[in-house]
Coordinates of C-alpha atoms in Angstrom, one line a residue:
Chain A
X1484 CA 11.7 -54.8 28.0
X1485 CA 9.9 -56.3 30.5
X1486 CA 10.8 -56.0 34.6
X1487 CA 11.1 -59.3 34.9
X1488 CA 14.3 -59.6 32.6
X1489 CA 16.5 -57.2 35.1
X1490 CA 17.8 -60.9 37.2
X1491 CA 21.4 -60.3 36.0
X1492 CA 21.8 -57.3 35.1
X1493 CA 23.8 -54.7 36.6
X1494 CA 21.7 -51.5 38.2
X1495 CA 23.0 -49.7 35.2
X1496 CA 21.3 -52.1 32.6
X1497 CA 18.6 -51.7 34.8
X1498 CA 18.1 -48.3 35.0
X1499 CA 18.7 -47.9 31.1
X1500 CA 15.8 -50.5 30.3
X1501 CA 13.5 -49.0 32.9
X1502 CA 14.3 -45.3 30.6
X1503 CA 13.9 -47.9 27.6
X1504 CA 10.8 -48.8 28.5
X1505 CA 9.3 -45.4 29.6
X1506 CA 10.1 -44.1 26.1
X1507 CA 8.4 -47.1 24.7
X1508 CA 5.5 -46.4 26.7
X1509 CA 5.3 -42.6 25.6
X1510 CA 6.1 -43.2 22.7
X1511 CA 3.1 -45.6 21.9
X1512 CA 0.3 -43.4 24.2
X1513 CA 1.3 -40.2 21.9
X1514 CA 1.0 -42.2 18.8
X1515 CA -2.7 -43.7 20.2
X1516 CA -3.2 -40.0 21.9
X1517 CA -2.5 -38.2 18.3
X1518 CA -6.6 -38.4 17.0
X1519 CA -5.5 -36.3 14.0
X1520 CA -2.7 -39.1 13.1
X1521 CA -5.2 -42.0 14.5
X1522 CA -7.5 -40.9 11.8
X1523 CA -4.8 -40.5 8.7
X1524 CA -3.7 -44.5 10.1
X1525 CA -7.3 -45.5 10.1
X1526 CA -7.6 -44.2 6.5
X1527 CA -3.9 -44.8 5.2
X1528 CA -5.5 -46.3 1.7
X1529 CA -7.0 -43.1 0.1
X1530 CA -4.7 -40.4 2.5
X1531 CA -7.7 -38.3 3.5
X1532 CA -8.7 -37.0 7.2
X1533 CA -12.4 -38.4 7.6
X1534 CA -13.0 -36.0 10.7
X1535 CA -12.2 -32.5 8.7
X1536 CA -15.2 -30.8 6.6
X1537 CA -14.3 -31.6 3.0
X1538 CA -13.2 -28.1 2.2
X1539 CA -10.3 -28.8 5.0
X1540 CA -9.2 -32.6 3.5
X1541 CA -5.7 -33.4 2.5
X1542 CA -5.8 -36.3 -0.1
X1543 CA -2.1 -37.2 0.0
X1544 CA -2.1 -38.9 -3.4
X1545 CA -3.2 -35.7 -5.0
X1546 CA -0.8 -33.7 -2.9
X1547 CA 2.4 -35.9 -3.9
X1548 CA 1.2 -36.0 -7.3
X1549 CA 0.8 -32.2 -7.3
X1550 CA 3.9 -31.4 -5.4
X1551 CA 6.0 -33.4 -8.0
X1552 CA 4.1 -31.6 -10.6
X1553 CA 4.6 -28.0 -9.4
X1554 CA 8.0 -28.7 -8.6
X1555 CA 8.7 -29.9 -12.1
X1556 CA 6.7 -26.6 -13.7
X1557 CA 8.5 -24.5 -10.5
X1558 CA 12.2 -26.2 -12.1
X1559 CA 11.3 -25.1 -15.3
X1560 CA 13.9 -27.5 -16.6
X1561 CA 13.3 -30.7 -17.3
X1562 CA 15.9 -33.4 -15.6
X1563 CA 14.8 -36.4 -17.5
X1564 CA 17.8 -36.6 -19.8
X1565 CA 19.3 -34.8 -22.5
X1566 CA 18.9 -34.8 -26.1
X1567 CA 21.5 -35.7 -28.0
X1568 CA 20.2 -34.2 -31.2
X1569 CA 20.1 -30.9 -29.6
X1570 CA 16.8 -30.0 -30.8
X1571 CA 14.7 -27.7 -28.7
X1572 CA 11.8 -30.3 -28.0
X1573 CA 9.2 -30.0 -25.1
X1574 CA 9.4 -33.2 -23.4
X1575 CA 5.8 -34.9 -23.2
X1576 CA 4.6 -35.9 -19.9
X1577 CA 2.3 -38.9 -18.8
X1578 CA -0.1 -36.5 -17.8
X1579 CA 0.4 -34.1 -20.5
X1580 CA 2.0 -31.3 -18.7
X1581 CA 4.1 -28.7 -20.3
X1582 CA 7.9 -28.9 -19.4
X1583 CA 11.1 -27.2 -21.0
X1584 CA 13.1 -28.2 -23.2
X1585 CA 16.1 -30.6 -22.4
X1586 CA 18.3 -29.3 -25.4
X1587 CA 20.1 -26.7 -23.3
X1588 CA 21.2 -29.6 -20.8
X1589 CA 25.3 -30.3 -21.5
X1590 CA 28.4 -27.9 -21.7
X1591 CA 28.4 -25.5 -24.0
X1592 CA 31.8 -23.3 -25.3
X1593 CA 32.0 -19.9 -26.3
X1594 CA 32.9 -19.7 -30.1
X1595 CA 32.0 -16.3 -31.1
X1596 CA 30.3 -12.9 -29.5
X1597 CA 29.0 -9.5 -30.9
X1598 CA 29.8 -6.7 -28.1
X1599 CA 27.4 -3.8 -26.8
X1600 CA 28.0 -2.1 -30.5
X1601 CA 27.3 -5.3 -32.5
X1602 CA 30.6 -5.8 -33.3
X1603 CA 31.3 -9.7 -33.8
X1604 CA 34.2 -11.2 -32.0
X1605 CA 35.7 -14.5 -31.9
X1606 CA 37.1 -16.1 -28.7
X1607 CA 40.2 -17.4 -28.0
X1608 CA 42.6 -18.4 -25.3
X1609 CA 40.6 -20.1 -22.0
X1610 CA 37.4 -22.0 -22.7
X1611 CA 34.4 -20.2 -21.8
X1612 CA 31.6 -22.4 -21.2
X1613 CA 27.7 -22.5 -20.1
X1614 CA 26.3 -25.5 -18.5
X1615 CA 23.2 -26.0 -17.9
X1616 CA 22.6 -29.3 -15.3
X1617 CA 20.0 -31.1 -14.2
X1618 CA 17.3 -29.0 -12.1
X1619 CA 17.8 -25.9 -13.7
X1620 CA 21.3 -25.4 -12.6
X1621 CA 23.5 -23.4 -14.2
X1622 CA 27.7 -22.8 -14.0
X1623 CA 29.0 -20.7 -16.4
X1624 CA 32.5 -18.8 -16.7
X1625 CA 33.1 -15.5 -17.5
X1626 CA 37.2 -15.7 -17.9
X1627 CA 37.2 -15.0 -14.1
X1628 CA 35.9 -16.7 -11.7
X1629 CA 33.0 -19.0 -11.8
X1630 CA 29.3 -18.3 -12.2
X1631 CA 27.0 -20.5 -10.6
X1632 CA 23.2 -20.5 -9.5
X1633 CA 19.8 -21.6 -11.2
X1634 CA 17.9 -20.7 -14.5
X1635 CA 14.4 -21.3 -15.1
X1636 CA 14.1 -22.2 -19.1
X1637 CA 10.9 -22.2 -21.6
X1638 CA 11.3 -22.9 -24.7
X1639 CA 12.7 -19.9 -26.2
X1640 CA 14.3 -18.3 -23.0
X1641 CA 16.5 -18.5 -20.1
X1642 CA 15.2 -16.5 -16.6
X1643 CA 18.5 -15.6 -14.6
X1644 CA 16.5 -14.1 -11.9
X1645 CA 17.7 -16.4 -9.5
X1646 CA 21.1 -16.8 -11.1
X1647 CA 23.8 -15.8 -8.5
X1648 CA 27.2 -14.4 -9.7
X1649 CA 30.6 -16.0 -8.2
X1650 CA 32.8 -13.7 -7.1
X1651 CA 34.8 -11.7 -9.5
X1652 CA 37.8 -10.3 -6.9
X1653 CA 40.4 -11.4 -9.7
X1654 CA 38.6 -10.0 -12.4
X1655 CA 40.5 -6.8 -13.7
X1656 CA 38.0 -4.2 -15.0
X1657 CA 36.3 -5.6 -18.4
X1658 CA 37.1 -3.4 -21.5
X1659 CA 34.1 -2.1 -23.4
X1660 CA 34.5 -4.7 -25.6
X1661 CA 35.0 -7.8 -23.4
X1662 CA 32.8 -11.0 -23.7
X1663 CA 32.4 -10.4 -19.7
X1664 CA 30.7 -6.8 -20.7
X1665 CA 28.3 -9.2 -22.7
X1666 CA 28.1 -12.4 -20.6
X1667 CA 27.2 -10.0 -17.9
X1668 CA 24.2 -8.2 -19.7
X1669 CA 22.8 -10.8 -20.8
X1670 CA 22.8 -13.1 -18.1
X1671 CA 20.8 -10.7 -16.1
X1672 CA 16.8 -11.0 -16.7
X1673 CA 15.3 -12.9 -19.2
X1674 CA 17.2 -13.7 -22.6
X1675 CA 16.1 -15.1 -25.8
X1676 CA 18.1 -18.1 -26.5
X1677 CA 17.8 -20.8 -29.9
X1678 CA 19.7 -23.5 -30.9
X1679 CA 20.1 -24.4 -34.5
X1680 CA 22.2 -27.7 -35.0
X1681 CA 25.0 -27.8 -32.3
X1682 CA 24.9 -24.0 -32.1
X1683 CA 23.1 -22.2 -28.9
X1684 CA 22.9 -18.2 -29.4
X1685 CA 21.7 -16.3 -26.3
X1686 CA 20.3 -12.6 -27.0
X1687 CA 18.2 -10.1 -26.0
X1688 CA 15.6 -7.8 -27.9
X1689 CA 17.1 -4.1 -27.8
X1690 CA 20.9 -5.6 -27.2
X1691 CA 22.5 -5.8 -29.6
X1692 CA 25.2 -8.2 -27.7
X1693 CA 24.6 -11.5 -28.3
X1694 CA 26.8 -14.9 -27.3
X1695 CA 27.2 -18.2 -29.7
X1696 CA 28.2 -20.6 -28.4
X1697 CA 29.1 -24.7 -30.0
X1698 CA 28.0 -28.0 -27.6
X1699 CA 30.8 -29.7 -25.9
X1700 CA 29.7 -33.3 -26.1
X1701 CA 30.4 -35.0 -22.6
X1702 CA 33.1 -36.9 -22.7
X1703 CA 34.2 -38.6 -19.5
X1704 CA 37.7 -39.8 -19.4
X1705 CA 37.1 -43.4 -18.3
X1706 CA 39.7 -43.3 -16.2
X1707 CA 38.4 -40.8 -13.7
X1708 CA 35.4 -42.7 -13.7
X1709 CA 34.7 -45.0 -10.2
X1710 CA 36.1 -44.8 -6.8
X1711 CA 38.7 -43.0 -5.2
X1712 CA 39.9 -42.8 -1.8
X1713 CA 41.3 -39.5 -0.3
X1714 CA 44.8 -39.2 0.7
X1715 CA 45.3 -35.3 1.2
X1716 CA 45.3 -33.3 2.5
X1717 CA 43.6 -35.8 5.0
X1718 CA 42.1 -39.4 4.7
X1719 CA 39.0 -38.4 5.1
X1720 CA 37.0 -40.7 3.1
X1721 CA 35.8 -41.6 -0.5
X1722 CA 35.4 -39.7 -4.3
X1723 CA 33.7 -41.0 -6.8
X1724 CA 32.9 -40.0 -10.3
X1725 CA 30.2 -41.0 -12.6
X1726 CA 29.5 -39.7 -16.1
X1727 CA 27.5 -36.9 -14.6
X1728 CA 27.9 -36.5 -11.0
X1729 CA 30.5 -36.7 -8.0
X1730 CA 29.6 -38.0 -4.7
X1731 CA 32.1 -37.7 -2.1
X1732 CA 31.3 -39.7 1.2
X1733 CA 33.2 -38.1 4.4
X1734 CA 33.1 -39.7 8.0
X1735 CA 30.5 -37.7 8.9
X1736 CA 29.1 -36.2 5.7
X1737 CA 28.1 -36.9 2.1
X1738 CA 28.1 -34.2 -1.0
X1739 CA 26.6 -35.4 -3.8
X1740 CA 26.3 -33.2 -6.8
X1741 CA 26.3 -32.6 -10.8
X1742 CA 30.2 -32.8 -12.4
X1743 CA 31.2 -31.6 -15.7
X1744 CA 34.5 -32.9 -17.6
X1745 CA 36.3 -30.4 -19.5
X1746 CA 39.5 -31.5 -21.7
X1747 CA 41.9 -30.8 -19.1
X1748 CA 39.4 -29.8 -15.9
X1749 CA 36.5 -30.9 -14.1
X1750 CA 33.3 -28.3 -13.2
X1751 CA 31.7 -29.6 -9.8
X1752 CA 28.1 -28.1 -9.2
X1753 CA 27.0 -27.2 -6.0
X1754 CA 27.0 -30.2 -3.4
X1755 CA 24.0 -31.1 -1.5
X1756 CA 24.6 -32.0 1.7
X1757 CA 24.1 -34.5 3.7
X1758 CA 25.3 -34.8 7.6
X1759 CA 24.9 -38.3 9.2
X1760 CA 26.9 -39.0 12.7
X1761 CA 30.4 -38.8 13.6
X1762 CA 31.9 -42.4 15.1
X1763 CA 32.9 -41.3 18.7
X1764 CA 36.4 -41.2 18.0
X1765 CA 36.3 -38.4 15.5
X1766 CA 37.0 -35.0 16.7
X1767 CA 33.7 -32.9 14.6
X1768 CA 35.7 -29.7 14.4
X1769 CA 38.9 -30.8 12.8
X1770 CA 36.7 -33.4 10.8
X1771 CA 34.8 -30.7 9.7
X1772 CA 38.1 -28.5 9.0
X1773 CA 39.7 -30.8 7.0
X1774 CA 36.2 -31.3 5.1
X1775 CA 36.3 -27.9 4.2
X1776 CA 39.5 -27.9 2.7
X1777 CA 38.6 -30.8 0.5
X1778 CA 34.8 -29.0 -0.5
X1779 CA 36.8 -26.4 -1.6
X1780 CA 38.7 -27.9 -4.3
X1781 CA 36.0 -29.8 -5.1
X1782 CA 33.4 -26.7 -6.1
X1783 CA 33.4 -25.0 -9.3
X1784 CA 36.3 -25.5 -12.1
X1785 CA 39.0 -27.7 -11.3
X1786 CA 41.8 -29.1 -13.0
X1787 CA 43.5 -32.8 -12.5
X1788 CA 46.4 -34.8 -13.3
X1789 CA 46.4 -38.6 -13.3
X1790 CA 50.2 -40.2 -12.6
X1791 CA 50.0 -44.1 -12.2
X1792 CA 46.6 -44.6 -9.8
X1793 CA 47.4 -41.3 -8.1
X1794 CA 44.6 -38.4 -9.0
X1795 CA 45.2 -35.0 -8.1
X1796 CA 42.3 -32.6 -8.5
X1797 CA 43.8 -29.0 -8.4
X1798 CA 42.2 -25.7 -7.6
X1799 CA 44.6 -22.7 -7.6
X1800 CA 47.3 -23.9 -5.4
X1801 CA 45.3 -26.1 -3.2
X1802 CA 44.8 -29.7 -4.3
X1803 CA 43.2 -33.1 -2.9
X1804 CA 45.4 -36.3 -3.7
X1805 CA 43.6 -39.5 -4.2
X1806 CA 44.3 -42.9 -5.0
X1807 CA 42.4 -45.5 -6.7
X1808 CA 39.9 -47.4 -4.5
Chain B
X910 CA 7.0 -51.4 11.7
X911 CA 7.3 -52.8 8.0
X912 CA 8.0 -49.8 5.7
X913 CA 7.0 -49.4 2.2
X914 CA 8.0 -50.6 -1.2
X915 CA 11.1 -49.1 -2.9
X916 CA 11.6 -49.2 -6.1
X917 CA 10.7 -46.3 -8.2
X918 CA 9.7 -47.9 -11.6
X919 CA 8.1 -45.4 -13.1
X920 CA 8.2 -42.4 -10.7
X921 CA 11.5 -41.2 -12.7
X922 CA 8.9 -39.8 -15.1
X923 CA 5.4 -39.6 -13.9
X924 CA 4.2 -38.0 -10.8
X925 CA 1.6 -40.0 -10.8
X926 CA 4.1 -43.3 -10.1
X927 CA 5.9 -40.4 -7.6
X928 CA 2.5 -40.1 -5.6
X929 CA 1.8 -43.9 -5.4
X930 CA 5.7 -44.6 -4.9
X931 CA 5.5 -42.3 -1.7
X932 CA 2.5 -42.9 -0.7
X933 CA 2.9 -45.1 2.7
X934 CA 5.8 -43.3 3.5
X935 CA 3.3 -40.4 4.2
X936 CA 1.9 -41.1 7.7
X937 CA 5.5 -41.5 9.1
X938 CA 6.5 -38.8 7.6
X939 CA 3.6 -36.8 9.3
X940 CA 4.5 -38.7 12.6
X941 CA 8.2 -37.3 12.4
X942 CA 7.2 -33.4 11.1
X943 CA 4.6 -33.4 14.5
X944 CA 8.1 -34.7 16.4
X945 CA 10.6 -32.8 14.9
X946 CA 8.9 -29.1 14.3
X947 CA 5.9 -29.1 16.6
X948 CA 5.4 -24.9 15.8
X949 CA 4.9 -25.7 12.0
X950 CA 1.7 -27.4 10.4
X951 CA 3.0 -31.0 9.5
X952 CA 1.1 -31.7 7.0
X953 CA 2.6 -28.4 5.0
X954 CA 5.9 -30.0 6.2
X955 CA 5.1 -33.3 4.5
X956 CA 4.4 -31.2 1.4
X957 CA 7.5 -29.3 1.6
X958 CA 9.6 -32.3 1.7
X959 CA 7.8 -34.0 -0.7
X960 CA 8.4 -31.1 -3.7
X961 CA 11.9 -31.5 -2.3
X962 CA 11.7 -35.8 -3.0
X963 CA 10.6 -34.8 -6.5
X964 CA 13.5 -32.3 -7.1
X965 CA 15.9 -34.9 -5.8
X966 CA 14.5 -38.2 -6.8
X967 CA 17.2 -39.2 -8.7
X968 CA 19.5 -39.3 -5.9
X969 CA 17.4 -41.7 -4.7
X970 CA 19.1 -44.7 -4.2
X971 CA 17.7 -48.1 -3.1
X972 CA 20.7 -50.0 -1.9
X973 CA 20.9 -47.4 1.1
X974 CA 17.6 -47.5 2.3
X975 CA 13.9 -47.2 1.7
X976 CA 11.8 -45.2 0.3
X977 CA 10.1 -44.4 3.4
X978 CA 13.5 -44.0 5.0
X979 CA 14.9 -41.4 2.3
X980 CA 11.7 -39.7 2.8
X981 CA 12.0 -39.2 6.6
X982 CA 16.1 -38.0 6.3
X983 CA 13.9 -35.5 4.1
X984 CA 11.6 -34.5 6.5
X985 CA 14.7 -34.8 9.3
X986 CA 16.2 -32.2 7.0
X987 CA 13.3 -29.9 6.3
X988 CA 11.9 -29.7 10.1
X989 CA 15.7 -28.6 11.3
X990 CA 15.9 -26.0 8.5
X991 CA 12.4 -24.8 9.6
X992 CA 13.3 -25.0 13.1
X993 CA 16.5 -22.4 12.1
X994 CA 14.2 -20.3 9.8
X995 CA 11.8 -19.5 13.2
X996 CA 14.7 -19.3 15.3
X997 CA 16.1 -16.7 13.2
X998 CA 12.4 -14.8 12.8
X999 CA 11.7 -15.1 16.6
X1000 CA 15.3 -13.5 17.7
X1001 CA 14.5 -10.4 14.9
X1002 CA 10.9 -10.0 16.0
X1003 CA 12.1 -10.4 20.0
X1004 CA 15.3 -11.2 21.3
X1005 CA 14.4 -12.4 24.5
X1006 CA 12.0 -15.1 23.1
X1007 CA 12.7 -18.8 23.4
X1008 CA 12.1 -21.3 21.0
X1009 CA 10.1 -24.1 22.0
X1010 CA 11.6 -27.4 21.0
X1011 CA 8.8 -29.4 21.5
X1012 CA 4.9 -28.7 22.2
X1013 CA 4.5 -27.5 25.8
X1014 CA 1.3 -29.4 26.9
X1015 CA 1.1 -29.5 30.6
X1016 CA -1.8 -31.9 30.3
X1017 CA 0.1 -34.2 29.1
X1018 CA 1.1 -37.2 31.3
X1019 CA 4.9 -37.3 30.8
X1020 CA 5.6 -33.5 30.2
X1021 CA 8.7 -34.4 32.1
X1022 CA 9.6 -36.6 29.8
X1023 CA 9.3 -34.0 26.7
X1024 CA 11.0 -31.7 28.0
X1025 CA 13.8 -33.9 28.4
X1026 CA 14.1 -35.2 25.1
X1027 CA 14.0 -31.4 23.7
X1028 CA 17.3 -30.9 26.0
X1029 CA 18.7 -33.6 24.4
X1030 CA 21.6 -32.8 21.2
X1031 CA 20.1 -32.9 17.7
X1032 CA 21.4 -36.0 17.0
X1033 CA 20.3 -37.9 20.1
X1034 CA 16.3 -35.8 19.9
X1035 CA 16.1 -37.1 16.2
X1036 CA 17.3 -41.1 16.7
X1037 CA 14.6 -41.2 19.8
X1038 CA 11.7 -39.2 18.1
X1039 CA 12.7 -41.7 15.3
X1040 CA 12.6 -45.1 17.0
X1041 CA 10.4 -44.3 20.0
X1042 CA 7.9 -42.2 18.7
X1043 CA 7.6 -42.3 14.8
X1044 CA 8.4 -46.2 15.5
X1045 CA 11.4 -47.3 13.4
X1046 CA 13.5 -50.3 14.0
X1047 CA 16.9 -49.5 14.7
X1048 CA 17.9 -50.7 11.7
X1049 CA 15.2 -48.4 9.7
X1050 CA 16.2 -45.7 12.0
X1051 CA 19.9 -45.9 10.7
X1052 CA 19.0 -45.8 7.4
X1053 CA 16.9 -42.1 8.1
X1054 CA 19.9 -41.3 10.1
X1055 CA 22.9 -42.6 7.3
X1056 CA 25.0 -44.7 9.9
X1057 CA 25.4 -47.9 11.0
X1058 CA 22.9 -49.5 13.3
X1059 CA 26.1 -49.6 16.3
X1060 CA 25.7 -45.7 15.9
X1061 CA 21.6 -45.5 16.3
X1062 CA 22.2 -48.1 19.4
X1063 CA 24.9 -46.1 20.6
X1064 CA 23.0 -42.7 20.3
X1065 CA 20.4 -44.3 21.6
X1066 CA 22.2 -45.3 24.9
X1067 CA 23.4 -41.8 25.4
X1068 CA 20.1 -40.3 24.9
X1069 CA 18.8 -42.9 27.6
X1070 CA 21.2 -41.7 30.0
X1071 CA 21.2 -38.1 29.3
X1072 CA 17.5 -38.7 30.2
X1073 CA 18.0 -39.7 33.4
X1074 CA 20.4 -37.4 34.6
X1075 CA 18.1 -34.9 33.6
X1076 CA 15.2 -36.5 35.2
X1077 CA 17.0 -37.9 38.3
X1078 CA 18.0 -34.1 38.6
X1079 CA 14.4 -32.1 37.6
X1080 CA 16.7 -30.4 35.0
X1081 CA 14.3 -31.1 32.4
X1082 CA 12.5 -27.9 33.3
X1083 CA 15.5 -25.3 33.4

């Protein structure tokens, strides 16, 4: 702002434009000063640093290309979709790279097992189900307690490496014979997994456990689907579901992640997070307590109820009320 | 400044698209990385958040903002988690080491100024680096930031004054 605006402003304005205009002025001499960003502006069309040997030069094109490439190969999933004929087919690329398969992409529940001895089982009582998400991600439960974390998938196997188990404080210690002996061993390391029509089997050479399970098609209720706005355990802001995500947008906050619908429950994936800034009259620690009640119903398995346009999504004996938007 | 174009055509499914679709977002993205982690090599911060575009790119979504603008919340997010990272490194290898905030260059004409800014809260550093220094409208800078543009103004305001007390005081270089 220039001096000569000040005539009728208070010394306050005053001093504030004078800052205003200091920070203009550094601002713009650190931009000009910056020779290694002078040079990237002068040469903005091809994203290469003129002034550094070649062996040194960043072309920007190749490096976003290359980063989105690496990070699709580094996935190891492909996120493009899933296939509804449950086939295990390598996607192809525009540029021909190799990806994994999309079939494993959906919710999967447990039909039948063969235990540590061979011995086939079949499953009944509460669902047990394998989902694999977009990214890689995986939730799976083993009867008790959730198991979330990522998987990095070929085209014949699964890589739990980075698979992290959710805690199993509830669990009671798993006969020799439980599904959790075998869920456990075999998500663990690399397993062999194929899928033959709607049926995905996950094994192992040398184990002779193995897991079968039959795809859950999606099947939203549509009248979860859209916005809701929270009502409890504080007003904090907004829910909404989509086919295959939740986004919730707090005052101060926005989780956005993958969401799973069961017959009677939902499976929310792990929220990213996003922080923005609280509006003044927001306290952040109780915002941020009351946040934390709600994120914690809304993670993992989850069951809901719909009466009239009230929704409540249950976890245990905590529960968010909402209402429709 | 006038930021980039934003829709994604093709970028869904071709990196190729990806590269192109971010491409002017890159030197503002380099501005902010130099702004926001001055002790890490931008351009390998620009990388970083790029990988982390591609991972998330279907989150992107164009009624909130630009592409350029949903680029720099990356970066915004990348820098502070590689600000924590050598934070966390420095106090095991030393525990009586500082963390700079921002490049210490005594050469520099307005060293006052910068050390200022890096006294200033998170939220108040990243809405100046944004506007001031990386260039961003308010409006632009809002849309990096995920409020409303009253908010930037109003952070804005308060990094203003918080600048001045700790310039009017020489506090700047406690």
């Amino acid at each position: 702002m220039p001096d000569d605006d000040f005539d009728g402003l208070d010394a306050l304005d005053a001093l504030d434009a004078l800052m205003d205009a200091r920070l203009r002025d550094a601002g713009a001499r650190w931009r000009t000063a910056n020779t290694a960003l002078a040079e990237r502006e002068g040469s903005r069309a091809g994203f290469t640093t003129p002034t550094r040997p070649p062996h040194q030069r960043r072309n920007w094109w190749a490096i976003a290309a290359a980063a989105a490439t690496v990070a699709a190969v580094g996935v190891g999933i492909a996120v493009f979709g899933s296939n509804d004929g449950h086939q295990p087919v390598a996607e192809k690329r525009p540029n021909g790279m190799a990806s994994a398969p999309t079939a494993l992409s959906g919710t999967w529940d447990l039909a039948t097992y063969n235990d540590a001895s061979g011995q086939p089982h079949t499953v009944s009582g509460n669902r047990i189900i394998f989902i694999v998400g977009r990214g890689g991600r995986l939730t799976a439960t083993g009867g008790c307690g959730d198991l979330t974390g990522h998987v990095t998938v070929t085209d014949r196997t699964i890589d739990f490496a980075g698979f992290a188990y959710g805690p199993a404080q509830d669990c009671a210690r798993p006969s020799p014979g439980s599904v959790r002996v075998v869920l456990y061993a075999l998500l663990s390391g690399t397993a062999q997994y194929a899928i033959h029509g709607d049926t995905l089997t996950i094994s192992r050479h040398g184990y002779a456990g193995r897991l079968v399970y039959k795809f859950a098609p999606a099947s939203p209720d549509g009248a979860l689907l859209g916005a809701w706005k929270l009502q409890s355990p504080a007003p904090n802001g907004w829910l909404t579901l989509t086919k295959h995500g939740y986004r919730v947008d707090f005052r101060c906050q926005r989780l956005t992640g993958s969401l799973h619908y069961r017959a009677h429950g939902l499976v929310f994936g792990t929220a990213d997070v996003w922080d923005h800034s609280c509006p003044h009259s927001l306290h952040p620690g109780r915002e941020a307590r009351q946040n934390a009640r709600i994120r914690s119903v809304l993670h993992g398995a989850a069951t809901w109820s719909l009466k009239g346009n009230t929704l409540t999504i249950a976890k245990g004996n905590r529960r968010v009320v909402l209402t429709r938007h | 400044m006038k930021l980039g174009a934003d829709e994604p055509p093709a970028m869904a499914v071709d990196p190729g698209a990806f590269a192109a679709w971010a491409g002017p977002a890159i030197l503002p993205m380099t501005r902010l990385a130099r702004r926001l982690a001055p002790h890490a090599d931008p351009d390998d911060l620009v990388q970083d958040a790029l990988v982390r575009a591609w991972q998330k790119r279907h989150h992107f979504d164009p009624d909130r903002g630009t592409a350029t603008t949903w680029l720099l919340a990356i970066v915004a997010d990348r820098a502070r988690s590689s600000r924590r990272t050598r934070a966390r490194w420095l106090r095991v290898v030393d525990e009586s080491a500082t963390v700079p905030e921002t490049p210490v260059d005594d050469r520099g004409p307005d060293v006052d100024l910068e050390r200022a800014i890096a006294r200033l809260p998170e939220r108040q550093q990243l809405a100046v680096h944004l506007h001031y220094f990386v260039g961003l409208s308010v409006d632009e800078t809002s849309a990096v930031m995920t409020c409303t543009p009253g908010t930037v103004k109003s952070t804005l305001f308060d990094a203003r004054t918080r600048l001045r007390a700790l310039l009017d005081t020489g506090d700047s270089h406690a």
